[in-house]
Coordinates of C-alpha atoms and ligand atoms in Angstrom, one line a residue:
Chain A
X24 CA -184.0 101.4 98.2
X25 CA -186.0 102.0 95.4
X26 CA -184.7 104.0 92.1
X27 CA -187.7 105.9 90.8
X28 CA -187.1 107.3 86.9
X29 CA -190.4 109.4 85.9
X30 CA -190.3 110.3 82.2
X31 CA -192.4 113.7 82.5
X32 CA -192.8 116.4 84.7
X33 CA -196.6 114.9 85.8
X34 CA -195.2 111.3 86.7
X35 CA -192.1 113.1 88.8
X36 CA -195.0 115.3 90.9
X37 CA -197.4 112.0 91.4
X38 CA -194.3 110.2 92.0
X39 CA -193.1 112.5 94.6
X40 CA -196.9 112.9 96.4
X41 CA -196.9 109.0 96.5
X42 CA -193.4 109.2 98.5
X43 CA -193.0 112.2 99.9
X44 CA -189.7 111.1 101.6
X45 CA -188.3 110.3 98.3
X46 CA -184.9 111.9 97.6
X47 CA -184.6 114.1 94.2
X48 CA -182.0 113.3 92.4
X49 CA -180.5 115.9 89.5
X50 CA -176.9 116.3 89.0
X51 CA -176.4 114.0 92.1
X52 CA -173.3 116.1 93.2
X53 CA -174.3 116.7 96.5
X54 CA -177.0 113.5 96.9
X55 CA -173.9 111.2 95.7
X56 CA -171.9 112.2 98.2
X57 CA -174.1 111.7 101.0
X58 CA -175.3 107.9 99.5
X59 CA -171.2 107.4 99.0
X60 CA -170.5 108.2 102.3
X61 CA -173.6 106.7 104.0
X62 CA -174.7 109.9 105.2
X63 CA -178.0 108.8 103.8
X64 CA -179.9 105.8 103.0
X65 CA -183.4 106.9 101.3
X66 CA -186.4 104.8 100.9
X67 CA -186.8 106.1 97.3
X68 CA -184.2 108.0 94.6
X69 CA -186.3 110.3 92.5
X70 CA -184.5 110.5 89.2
X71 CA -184.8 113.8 87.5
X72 CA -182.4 113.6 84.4
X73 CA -185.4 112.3 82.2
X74 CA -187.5 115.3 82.5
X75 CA -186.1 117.4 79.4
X76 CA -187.9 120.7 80.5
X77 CA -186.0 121.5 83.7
X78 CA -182.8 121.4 81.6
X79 CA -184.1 124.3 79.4
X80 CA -184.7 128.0 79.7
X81 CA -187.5 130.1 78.6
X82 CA -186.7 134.0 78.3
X83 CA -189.7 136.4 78.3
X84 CA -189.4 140.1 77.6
X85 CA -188.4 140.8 81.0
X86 CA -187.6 137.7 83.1
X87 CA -186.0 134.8 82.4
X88 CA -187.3 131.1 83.4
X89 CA -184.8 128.7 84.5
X90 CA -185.3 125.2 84.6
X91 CA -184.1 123.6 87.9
X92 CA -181.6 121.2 86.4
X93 CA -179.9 123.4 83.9
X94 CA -176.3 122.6 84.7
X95 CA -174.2 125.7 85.8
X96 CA -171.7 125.3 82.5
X97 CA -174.9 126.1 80.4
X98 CA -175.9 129.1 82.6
X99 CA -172.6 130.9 82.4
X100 CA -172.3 129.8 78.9
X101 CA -176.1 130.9 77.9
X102 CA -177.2 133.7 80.3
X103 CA -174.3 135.8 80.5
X104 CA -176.2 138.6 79.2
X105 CA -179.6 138.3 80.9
X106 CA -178.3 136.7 84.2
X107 CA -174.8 138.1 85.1
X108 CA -174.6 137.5 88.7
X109 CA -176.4 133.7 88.5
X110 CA -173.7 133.6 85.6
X111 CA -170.3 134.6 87.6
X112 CA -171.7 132.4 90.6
X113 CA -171.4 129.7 88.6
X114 CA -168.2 130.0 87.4
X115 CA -167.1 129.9 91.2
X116 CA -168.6 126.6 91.1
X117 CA -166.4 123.3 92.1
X118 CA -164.6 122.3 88.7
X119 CA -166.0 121.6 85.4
X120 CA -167.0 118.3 85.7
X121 CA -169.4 119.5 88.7
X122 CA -170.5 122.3 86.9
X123 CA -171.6 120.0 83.8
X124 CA -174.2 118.5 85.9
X125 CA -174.8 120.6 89.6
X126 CA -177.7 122.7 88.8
X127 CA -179.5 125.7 90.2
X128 CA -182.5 123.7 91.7
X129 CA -180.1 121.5 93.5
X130 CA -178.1 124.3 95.2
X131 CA -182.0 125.5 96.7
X132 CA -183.0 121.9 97.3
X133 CA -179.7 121.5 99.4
X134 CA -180.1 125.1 100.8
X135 CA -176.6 124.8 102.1
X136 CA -175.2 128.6 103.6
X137 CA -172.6 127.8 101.3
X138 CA -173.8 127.7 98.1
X139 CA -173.1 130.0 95.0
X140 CA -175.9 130.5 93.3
X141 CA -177.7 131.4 96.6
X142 CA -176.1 135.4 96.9
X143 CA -177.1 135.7 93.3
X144 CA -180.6 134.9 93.5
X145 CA -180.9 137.3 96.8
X146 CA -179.4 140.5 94.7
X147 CA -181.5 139.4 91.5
X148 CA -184.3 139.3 93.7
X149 CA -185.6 135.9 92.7
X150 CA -188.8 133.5 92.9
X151 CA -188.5 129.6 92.7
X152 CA -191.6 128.0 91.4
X153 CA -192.7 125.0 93.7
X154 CA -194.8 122.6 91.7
X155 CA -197.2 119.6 93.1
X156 CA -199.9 117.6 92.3
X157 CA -201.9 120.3 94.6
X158 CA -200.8 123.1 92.5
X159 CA -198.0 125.5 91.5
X160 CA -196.4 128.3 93.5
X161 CA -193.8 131.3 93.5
X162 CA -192.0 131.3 96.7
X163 CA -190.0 134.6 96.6
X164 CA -186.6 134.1 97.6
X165 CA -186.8 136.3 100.4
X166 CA -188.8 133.5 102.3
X167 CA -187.2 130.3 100.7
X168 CA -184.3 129.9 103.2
X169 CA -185.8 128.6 106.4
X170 CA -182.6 127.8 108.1
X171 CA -179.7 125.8 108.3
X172 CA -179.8 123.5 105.4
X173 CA -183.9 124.4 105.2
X174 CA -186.3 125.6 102.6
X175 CA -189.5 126.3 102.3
X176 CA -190.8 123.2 99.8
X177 CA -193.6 121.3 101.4
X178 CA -192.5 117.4 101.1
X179 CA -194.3 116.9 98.2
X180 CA -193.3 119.9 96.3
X181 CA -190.2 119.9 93.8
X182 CA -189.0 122.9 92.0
X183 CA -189.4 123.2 88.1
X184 CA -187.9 126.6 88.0
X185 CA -186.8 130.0 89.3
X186 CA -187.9 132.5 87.8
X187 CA -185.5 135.7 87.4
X188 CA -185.6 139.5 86.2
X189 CA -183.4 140.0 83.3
X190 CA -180.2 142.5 84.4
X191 CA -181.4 146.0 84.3
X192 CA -178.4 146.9 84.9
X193 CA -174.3 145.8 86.0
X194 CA -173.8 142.8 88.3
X195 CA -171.1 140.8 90.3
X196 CA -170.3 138.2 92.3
X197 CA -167.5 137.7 94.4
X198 CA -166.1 134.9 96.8
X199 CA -163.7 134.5 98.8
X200 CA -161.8 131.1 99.0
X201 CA -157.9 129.4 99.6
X202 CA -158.0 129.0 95.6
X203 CA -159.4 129.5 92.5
X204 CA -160.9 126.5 91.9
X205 CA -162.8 123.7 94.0
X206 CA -163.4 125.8 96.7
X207 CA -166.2 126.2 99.2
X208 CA -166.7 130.1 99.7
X209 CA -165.2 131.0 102.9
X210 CA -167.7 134.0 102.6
X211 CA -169.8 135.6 99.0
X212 CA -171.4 138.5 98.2
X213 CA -173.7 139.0 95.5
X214 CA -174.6 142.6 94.1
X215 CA -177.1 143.7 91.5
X216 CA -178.0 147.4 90.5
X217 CA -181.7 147.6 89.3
X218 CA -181.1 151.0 87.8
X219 CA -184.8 150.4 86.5
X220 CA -186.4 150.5 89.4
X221 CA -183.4 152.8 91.2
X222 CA -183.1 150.0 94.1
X223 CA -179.6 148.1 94.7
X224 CA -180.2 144.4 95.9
X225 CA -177.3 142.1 97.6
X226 CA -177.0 138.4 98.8
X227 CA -174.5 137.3 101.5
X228 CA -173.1 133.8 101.1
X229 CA -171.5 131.5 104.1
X230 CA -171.5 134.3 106.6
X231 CA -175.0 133.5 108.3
X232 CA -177.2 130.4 108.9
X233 CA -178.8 130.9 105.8
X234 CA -178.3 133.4 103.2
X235 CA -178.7 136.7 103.5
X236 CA -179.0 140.1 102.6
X237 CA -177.8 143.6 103.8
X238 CA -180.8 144.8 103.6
X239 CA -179.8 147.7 105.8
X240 CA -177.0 148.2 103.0
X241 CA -179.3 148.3 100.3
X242 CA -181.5 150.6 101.8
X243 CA -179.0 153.3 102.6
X244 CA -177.1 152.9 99.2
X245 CA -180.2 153.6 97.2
X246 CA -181.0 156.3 99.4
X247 CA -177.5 157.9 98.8
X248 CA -177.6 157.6 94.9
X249 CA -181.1 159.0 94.9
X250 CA -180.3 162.0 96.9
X251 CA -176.9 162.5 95.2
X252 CA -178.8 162.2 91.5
X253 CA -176.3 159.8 91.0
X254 CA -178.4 157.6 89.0
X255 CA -179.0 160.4 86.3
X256 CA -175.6 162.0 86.6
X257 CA -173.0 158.5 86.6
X258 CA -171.0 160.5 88.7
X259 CA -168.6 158.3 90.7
X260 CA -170.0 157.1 94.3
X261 CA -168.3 159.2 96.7
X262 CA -166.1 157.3 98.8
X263 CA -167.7 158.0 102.2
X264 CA -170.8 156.2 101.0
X265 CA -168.9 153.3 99.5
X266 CA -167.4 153.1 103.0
X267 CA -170.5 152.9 104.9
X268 CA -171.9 150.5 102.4
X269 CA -169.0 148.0 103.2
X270 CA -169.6 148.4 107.2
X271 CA -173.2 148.0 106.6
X272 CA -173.1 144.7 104.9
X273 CA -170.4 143.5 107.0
X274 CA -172.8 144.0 110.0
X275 CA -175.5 142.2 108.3
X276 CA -173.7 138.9 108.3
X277 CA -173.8 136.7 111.5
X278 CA -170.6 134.5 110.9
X279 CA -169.2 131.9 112.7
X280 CA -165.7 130.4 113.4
X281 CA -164.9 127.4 111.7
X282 CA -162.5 125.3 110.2
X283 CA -162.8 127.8 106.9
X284 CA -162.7 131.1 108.5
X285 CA -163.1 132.9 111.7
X286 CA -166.4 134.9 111.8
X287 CA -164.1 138.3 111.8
X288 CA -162.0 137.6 109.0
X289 CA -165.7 136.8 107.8
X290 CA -167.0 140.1 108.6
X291 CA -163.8 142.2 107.3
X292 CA -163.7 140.0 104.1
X293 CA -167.6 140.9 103.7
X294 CA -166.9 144.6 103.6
X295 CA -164.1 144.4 101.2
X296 CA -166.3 142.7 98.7
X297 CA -169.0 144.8 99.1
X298 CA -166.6 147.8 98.7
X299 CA -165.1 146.3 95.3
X300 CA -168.0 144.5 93.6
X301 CA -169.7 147.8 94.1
X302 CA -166.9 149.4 92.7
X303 CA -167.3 147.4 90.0
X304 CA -171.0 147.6 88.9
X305 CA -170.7 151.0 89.2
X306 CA -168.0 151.5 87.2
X307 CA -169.9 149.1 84.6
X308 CA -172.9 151.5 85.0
X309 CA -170.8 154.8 84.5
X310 CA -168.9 153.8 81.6
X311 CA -171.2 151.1 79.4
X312 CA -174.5 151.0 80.8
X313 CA -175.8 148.4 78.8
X314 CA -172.7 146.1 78.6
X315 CA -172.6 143.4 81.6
X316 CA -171.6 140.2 82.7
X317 CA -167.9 141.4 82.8
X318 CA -165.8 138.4 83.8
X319 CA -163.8 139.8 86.7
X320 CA -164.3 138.1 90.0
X321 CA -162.0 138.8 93.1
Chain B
X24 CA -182.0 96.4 89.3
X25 CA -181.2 96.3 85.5
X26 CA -178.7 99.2 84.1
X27 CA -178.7 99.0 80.6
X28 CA -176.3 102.1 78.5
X29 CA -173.8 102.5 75.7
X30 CA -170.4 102.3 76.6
X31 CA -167.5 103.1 74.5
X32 CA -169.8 102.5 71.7
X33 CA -170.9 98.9 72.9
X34 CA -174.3 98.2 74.8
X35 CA -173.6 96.8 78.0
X36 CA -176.1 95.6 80.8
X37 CA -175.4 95.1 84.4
X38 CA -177.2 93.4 86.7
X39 CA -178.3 93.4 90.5
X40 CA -177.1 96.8 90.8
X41 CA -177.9 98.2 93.9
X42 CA -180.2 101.8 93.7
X43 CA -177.6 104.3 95.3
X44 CA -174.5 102.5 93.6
X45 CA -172.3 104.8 91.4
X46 CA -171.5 104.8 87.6
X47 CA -168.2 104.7 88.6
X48 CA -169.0 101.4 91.0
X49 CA -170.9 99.9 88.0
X50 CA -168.0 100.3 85.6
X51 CA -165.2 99.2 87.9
X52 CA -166.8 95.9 89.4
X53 CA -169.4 95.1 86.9
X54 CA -168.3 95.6 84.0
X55 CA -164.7 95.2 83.8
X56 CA -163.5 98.7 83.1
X57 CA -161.0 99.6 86.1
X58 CA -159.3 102.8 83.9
X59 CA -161.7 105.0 85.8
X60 CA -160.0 105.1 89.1
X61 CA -161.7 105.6 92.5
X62 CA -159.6 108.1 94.8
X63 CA -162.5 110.4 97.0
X64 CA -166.2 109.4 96.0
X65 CA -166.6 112.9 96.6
X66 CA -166.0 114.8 93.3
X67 CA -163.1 116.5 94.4
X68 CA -160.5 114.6 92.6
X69 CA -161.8 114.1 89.0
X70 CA -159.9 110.7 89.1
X71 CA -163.3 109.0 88.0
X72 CA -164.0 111.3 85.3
X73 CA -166.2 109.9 82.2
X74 CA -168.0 111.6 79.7
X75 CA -171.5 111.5 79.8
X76 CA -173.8 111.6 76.5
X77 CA -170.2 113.1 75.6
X78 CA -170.0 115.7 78.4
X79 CA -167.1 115.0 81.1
X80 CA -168.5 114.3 84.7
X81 CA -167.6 113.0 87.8
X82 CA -168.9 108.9 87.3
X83 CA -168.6 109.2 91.1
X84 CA -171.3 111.3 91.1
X85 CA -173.6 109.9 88.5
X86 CA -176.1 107.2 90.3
X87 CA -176.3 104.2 87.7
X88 CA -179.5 104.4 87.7
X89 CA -179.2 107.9 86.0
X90 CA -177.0 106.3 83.0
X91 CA -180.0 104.2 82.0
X92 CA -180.3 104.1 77.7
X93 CA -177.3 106.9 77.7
X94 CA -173.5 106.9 76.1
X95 CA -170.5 107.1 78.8
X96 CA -166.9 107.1 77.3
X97 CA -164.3 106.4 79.3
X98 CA -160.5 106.3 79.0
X99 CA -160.2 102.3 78.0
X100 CA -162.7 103.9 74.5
X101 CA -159.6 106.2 73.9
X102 CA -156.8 103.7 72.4
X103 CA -157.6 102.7 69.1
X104 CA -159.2 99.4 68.5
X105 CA -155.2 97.5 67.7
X106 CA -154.3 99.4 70.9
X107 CA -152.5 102.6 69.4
X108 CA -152.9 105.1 72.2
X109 CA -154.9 108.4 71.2
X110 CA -152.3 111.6 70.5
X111 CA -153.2 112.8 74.0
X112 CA -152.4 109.5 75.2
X113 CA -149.5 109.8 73.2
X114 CA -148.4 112.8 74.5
X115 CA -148.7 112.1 78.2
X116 CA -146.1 109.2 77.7
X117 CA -143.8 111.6 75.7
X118 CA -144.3 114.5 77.6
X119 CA -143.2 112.4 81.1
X120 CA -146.8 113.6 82.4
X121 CA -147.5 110.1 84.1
X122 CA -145.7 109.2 87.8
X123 CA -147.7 106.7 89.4
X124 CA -150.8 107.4 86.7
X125 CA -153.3 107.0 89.5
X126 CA -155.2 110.7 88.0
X127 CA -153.8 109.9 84.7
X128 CA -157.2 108.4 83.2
X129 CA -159.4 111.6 84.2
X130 CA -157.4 113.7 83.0
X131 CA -157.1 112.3 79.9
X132 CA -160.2 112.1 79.4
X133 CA -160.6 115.5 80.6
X134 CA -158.3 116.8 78.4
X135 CA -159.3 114.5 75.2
X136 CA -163.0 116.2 75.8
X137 CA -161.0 120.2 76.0
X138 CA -158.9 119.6 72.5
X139 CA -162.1 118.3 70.9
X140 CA -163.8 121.6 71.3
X141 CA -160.9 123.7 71.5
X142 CA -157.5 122.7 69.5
X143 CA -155.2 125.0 70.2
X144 CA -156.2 126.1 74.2
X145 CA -154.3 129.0 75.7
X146 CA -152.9 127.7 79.3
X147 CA -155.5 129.7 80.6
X148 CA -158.2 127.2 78.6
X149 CA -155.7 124.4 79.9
X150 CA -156.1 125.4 83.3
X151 CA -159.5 125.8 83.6
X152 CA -160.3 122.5 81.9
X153 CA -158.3 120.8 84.3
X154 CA -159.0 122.1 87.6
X155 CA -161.4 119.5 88.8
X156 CA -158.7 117.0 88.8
X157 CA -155.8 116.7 91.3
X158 CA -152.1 114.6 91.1
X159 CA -151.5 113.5 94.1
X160 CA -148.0 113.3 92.6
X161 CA -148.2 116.8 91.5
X162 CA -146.3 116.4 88.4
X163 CA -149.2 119.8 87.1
X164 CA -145.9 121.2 84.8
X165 CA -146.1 118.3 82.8
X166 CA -149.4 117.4 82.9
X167 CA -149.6 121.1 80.8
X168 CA -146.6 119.7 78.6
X169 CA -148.6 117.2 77.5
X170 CA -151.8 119.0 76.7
X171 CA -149.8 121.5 74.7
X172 CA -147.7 118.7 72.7
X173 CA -150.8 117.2 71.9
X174 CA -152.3 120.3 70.6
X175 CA -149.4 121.2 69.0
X176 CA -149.1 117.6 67.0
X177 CA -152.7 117.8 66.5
X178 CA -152.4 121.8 64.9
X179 CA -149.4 120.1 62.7
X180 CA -151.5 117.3 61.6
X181 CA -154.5 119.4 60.2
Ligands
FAD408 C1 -166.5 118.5 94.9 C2 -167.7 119.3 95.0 C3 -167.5 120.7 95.1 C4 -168.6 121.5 95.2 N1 -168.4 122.9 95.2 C5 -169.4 123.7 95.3 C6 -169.2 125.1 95.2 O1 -168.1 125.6 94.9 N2 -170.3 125.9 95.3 C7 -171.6 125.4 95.5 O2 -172.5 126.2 95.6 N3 -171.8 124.1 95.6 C8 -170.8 123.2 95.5 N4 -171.0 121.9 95.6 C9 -172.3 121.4 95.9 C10 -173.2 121.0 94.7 O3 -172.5 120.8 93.5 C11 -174.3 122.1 94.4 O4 -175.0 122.3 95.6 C12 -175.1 121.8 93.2 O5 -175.9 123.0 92.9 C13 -176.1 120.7 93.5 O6 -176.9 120.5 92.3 P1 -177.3 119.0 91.8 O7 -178.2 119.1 90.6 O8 -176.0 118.2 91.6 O9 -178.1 118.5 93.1 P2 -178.4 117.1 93.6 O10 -177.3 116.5 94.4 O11 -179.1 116.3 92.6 O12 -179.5 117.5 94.7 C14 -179.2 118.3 95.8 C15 -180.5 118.5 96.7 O13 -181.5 119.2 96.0 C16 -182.6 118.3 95.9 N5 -183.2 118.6 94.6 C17 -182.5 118.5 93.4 N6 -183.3 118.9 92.4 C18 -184.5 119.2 92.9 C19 -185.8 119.7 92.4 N7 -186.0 120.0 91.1 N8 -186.8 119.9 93.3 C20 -186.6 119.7 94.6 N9 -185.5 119.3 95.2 C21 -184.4 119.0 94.3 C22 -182.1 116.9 96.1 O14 -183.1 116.1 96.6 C23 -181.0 117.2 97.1 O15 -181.6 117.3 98.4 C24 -169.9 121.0 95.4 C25 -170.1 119.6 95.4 C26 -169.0 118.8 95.2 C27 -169.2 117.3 95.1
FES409 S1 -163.5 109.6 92.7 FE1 -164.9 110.8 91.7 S2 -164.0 112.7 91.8 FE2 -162.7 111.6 93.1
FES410 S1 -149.3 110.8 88.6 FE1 -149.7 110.2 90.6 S2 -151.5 111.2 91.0 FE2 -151.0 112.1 89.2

C-alpha cells in the first residue's frame, strides 16, 4: 500500500488521475473501518487532511459552498442558520468524536442508503461539485446516487464541495433509531419548505436502495398550499392534506427487512415523520418565518 | 513509512509503519503509550479516544499517516509531570467512576476536552459529550459523578 499525502487541491486531482483506484481518505471513519477490518486493502490511500480548502465554507448571497471535509461538529455549529436540515442531520450523526472528523463529502463518497446527510441534501435540493484534472462539474443531487453504495464520480473525480441554497424557509430532519446516540437510522426523512419559490422538497433515508425522495409527496403538497393560499395566509395545513402527505411519502420508500427494521415498520415510521416534521416546519413558517434551525428532532 | 507528530508535547517518530495502520496502532505498539485502549476498531466505543490538533477523535479512526507534523494528546499527557493525576482524573478515583477502567482513558479524555470549553456543563452537556463512549461495566451514574465533582472543584477553584 502506498500512503499518498498531496499538499494542494491540484496535487490531490493529478494524484488521483495518476491512480484512479486510489482510496480517499478524509475523516477515515468509514475507510478505517473497512482497512481495520480487512474489508479493503487499496493500492493507494489518498490523504485529504492537508488540503485546508475542503475544510472551509464560502457563503454567497444566496447559496452556500461547502467544503467536502468540513467535519459535521462545524456544520451544526456554523450553518445552523443558512443550512438547518444539513445542520440537524448532523447532529444525528454517530457521537462526537465521529462528528469531529466524518464529513459531508465522505457520507456522498460512501453513498451508503444510510447516511444522514443524504435526506438533507435531497430536500435542500443540492449539487456536489466533481473536480479533475479534465475539468469541474455540478452533479445535481437528483442524479448522484446511482445505487447501492454508488455515485456518480467518474474514477478520477473527487469532490471539493456541495454547493447548497441557503434556507428560504423552516427545515427538519428526523430519524428514527433504538437511541439517541450512535445509531444507524433505521429510516430518515428530510423536509425543506422553499417558500421562495412555493415548492416543498424531501429526502428519504434507509428506506430504499439509495436515497430518495417523495417526489409524488412533494408535488401534491405544493399543489395543496397553492390552491389553499396557504403560503400567503399561514393558515394551518388542514389535516386531510397532512394525512395524504404522510401516505404519499410512505409509498415512495422501497424498504426492506433487515436486522434494523422490517420494511413495514419502515413504511409506517416514514409516514409519521413526514406527518410531524411537516408539522413542524410549518408551524416554524406560521409563527416566525424567518427564524429556523429549531433544535427539535424526533 | 516514517510518522513523525507531536505527542503530549514531545516529538516522536515511528518507523516502518505500515500505510493503513491506525494512530491508535502506532501509539500502542510503537510508541509505548498503551493508555489509549483498543476495544472495537470501529468507532463505536470511544475507548481509543485522543485529541487531535486538540479536538477529541476516535485514534481508531485516524490512519497514521494522517497524524503526520500534527499534536495528539492522550490520557498518559494528563497527569502532571511528578505524576499528580489531573482534577478529572482526580475525580474519577473519588467519585468511584472506575470498575475495571477498560473505557476509563477515553472518557477522560473526553471529558478533560468538555470542561476545558465548558466548566460548569449541565448533564445535558455531560451527556452529549459523552455519548461516543461506552462502559462495558456500565457504571454511566458515576461516570456523571465524576464529571460533575470535577466541575464543581474546578468552579470552587476559580
Ligand atoms: C461508529 C460509527 C458511527 C457512524 N454513524 C453514522 C451515522 O449515524 N450517520 C451517518 O451518516 N454515518 C455514520 N457513520 C459513517 C461515517 O461517519 C460517515 O459516512 C461520514 O460522513 C464519513 O465521512 P469521512 O470524512 O470520515 O469519510 P472517509 O471514511 O474518509 O471516506 C468515506 C468514503 O468517501 C470517499 N471520499 C471521502 N472524501 C472524498 C472526496 N473529497 N472526494 C471523493 N471521495 C471522497 C472515501 O474514499 C470513502 O470511499 C458512522 C461511522 C462510524 C465509524
Ligand atoms: S477502539 Fe476506537 S472507538 Fe472503539
Ligand atoms: S469501567 Fe469497565 S468498561 Fe467502563
Amino acid at each position: 500500500m502506498e500512503f499518498l499525502r498531496p499538499a494542494s487541491w491540484q496535487e490531490a486531482l493529478a494524484a488521483k488521475a495518476e491512480h484512479p483506484s486510489a482510496v480517499p481518505i478524509a475523516g477515515g471513519t468509514d475507510v478505517m473501518v473497512e482497512i481495520n477490518f480487512d474489508h479493503r486493502r487499496p493500492d493507494h490511500l489518498l490523504d485529504l487532511n492537508r488540503i485546508g480548502e475542503l475544510e472551509e465554507w464560502e457563503t454567497g448571497e444566496d447559496t452556500v459552498r461547502l467544503g467536502a471535509s468540513v467535519p459535521y461538529s462545524k456544520i451544526m455549529a456554523g450553518l445552523r442558520r443558512e443550512l438547518p436540515g444539513l445542520a440537524l442531520a448532523s447532529h444525528t450523526v454517530a457521537s462526537p468524536q465521529i462528528r469531529n472528523r466524518g464529513g459531508v463529502g465522505g457520507n456522498l463518497g460512501t453513498a451508503s442508503p444510510a447516511g444522514d446527510a443524504h435526506p438533507a441534501l435531497l430536500a435542500g435540493g443540492a449539487a456536489v461539485e466533481a473536480e479533475s484534472v479534465r475539468g469541474s462539474r455540478l452533479i445535481p443531487i437528483d442524479d448522484f446516487y446511482t445505487g447501492v453504495k454508488r455515485n456518480a464520480l467518474a474514477p478520477d473525480e473527487l469532490i471539493r464541495a456541495v454547493h447548497l441554497k441557503k434556507a428560504s424557509g423552516p427545515q427538519q430532519f428526523s430519524k428514527v433509531g433504538t437511541r439517541n446516540a450512535m445509531v444507524i437510522a433505521v429510516c430518515a426523512f428530510g423536509i425543506a419548505l422553499h417558500p421562495d419559490t412555493r415548492t416543498v422538497r424531501t429526502g428519504i433515508g434507509s428506506a430504499a436502495p439509495t436515497p430518495v425522495r417523495a417526489r409524488t409527496a412533494e408535488e401534491f403538497l405544493a399543489a395543496a398550499l397553492d390552491e389553499a393560499g396557504l403560503w400567503e395566509s399561514r393558515k394551518a395545513v388542514p389535516p386531510a392534506v397532512a394525512k395524504q402527505f404522510a401516505v404519499l411519502v410512505a409509498a415512495a420508500a422501497n424498504p426492506i427487512d433487515d436486522v434494523r427494521g422490517t420494511a413495514a415498520y419502515r413504511r409506517h415510521a416514514l409516514g409519521v415523520m413526514a406527518r410531524r416534521t411537516l408539522g413542524w416546519t410549518w408551524e416554524q413558517y406560521r409563527g416566525h418565518g424567518s427564524e429556523q434551525g429549531s433544535t427539535s428532532c424526533a | 513509512m516514517r510518522v513523525s507528530f507531536t505527542v503530549n508535547g514531545r516529538p516522536q517518530e515511528a518507523d516502518d509503519v505500515w500505510e493503513g495502520e491506525s494512530l491508535l496502532y502506532v501509539l500502542r505498539e510503537r510508541l509505548g503509550l498503551p493508555g489509549s485502549k483498543n476495544a472495537c476498531e470501529q468507532g463505536e466505543c470511544g475507548s481509543c479516544t485522543v485529541r487531535l490538533d486538540g479536538v477529541p477523535v476516535c485514534s481508531c479512526l485516524v490512519a497514521a499517516g494522517q497524524a503526520q507534523d500534527r499534536r495528539v494528546d492522550t490520557v498518559e499527557g494528563l497527569a502532571g509531570e511528578g505524576g499528580e493525576l489531573s482534577p478529572i482524573q482526580q475525580a474519577f478515583v473519588d467519585a468511584g467512576a472506575v470498575q475495571c477502567g477498560f473505557c476509563t482513558p477515553g472518557l477522560l479524555v473526553a471529558a478533560d476536552e468538555l470542561l476545558e470549553h465548558n466548566p460548569s456543563p449541565s448533564d445535558g452537556d455531560i451527556r452529549e459529550a459523552l455519548s461516543g463512549n461506552l462502559c462495558r461495566c456500565t457504571g454511566y451514574e458515576k461516570i456523571l459523578d465524576a464529571v460533575r465533582l470535577a466541575a464543581a472543584r474546578t468552579g470552587q477553584a476559580v
